[in-house]
GROMACS .gro file of C-alpha atoms in nm:
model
   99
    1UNK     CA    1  -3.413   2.888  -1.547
    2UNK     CA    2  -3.632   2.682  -1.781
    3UNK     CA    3  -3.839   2.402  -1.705
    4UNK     CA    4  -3.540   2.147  -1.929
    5UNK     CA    5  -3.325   2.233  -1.611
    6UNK     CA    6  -3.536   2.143  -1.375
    7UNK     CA    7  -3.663   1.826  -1.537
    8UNK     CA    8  -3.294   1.739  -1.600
    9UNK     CA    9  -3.204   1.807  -1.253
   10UNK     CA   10  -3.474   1.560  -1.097
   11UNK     CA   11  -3.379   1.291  -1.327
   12UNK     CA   12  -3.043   1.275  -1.187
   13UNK     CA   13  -3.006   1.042  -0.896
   14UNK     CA   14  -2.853   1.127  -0.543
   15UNK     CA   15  -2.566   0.871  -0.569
   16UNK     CA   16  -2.317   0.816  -0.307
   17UNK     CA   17  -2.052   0.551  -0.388
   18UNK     CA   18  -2.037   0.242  -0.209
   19UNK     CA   19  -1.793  -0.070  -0.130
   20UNK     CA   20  -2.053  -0.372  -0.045
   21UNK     CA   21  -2.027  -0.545   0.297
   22UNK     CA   22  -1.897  -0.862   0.140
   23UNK     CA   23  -1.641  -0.704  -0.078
   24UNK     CA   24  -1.531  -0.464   0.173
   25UNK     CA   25  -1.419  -0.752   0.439
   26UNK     CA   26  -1.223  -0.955   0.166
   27UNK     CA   27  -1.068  -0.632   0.065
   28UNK     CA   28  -0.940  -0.505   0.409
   29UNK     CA   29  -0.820  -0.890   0.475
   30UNK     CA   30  -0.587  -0.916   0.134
   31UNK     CA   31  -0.486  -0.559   0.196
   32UNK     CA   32  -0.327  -0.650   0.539
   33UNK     CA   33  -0.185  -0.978   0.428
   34UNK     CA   34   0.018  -0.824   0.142
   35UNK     CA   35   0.106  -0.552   0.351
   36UNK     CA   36   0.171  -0.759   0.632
   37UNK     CA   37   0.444  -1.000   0.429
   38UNK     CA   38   0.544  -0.753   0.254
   39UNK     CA   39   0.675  -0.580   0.569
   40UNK     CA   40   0.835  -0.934   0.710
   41UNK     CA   41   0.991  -1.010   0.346
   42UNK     CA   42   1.138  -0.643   0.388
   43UNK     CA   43   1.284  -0.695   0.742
   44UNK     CA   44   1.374  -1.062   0.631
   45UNK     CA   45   1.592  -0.911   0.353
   46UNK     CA   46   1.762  -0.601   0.589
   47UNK     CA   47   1.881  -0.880   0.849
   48UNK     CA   48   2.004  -1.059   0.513
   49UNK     CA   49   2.187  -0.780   0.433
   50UNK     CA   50   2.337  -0.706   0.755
   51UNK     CA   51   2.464  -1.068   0.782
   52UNK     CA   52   2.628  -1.008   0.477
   53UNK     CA   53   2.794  -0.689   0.519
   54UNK     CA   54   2.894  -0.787   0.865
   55UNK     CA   55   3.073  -1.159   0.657
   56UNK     CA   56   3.231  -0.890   0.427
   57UNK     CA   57   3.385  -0.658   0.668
   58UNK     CA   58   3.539  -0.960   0.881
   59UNK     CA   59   3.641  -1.188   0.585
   60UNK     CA   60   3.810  -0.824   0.410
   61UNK     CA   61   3.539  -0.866   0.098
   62UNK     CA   62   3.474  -0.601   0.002
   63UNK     CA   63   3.238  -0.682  -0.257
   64UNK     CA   64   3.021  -0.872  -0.034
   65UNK     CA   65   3.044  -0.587   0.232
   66UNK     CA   66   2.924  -0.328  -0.077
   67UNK     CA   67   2.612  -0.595  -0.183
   68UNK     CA   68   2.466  -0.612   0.192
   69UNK     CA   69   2.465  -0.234   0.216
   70UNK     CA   70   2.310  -0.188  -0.125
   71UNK     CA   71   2.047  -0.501   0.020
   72UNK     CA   72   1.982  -0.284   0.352
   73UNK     CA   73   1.892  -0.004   0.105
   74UNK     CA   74   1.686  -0.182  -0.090
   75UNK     CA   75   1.513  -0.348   0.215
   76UNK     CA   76   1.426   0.008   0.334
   77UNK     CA   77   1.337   0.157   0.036
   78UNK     CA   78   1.067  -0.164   0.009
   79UNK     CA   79   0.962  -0.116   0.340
   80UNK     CA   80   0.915   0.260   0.331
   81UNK     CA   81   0.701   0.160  -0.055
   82UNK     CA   82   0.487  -0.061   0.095
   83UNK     CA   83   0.423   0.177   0.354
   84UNK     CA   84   0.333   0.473   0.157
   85UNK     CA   85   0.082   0.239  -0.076
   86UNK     CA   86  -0.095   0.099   0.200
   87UNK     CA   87  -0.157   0.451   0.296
   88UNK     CA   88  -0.234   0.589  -0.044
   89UNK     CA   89  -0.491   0.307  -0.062
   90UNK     CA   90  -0.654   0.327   0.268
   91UNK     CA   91  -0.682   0.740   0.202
   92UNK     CA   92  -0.873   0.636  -0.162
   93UNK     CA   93  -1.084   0.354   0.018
   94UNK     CA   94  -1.158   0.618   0.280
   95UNK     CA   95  -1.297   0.880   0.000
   96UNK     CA   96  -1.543   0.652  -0.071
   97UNK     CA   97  -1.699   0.665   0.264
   98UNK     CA   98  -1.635   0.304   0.368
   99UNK     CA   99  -1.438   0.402   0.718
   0.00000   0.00000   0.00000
């Protein structure tokens, strides 16, 4: 190799990214308070919906009955979301090295 590799390859800093202390503590805490009402908005909404399907079946609407089981989807689909982001986003913050 020549000497422009070598001279290139010491000028290069060892880097190894980094979350500072500070920024890392705030992060974790605003990550587990969205998370955390997220989660209680979600269950908030399936109970919701389960009122509602349950005021449907024994008042014969039907339309209200169809509306809570479309909620109780939607509930669970939120639930399961915020589930699999807080997981994608703890795996990335892990890469990083900040465990």
């Amino acid at each position: 190799m020549s000497m422009t590799t070598f001279v290139l390859a010491d000028a290069v800093p060892k880097f190894t990214p980094t979350v500072p202390t500070e920024l890392n503590s705030a992060v974790t805490t605003v990550l587990g308070w969205a998370a955390g009402v997220g989660l209680a908005v979600a269950v908030l909404g399936g109970l919701l919906s389960w009122a509602a399907i349950a005021v449907g079946h024994n008042s014969s609407n039907a339309q209200l009955a169809a509306r809570g089981k479309t909620g109780v989807l939607a509930s669970l689909i939120g639930a399961g979301g915020i589930g699999a982001t807080s997981a994608l986003v703890l795996m990335a913050y892990n890469l990083i090295g900040n465990k």
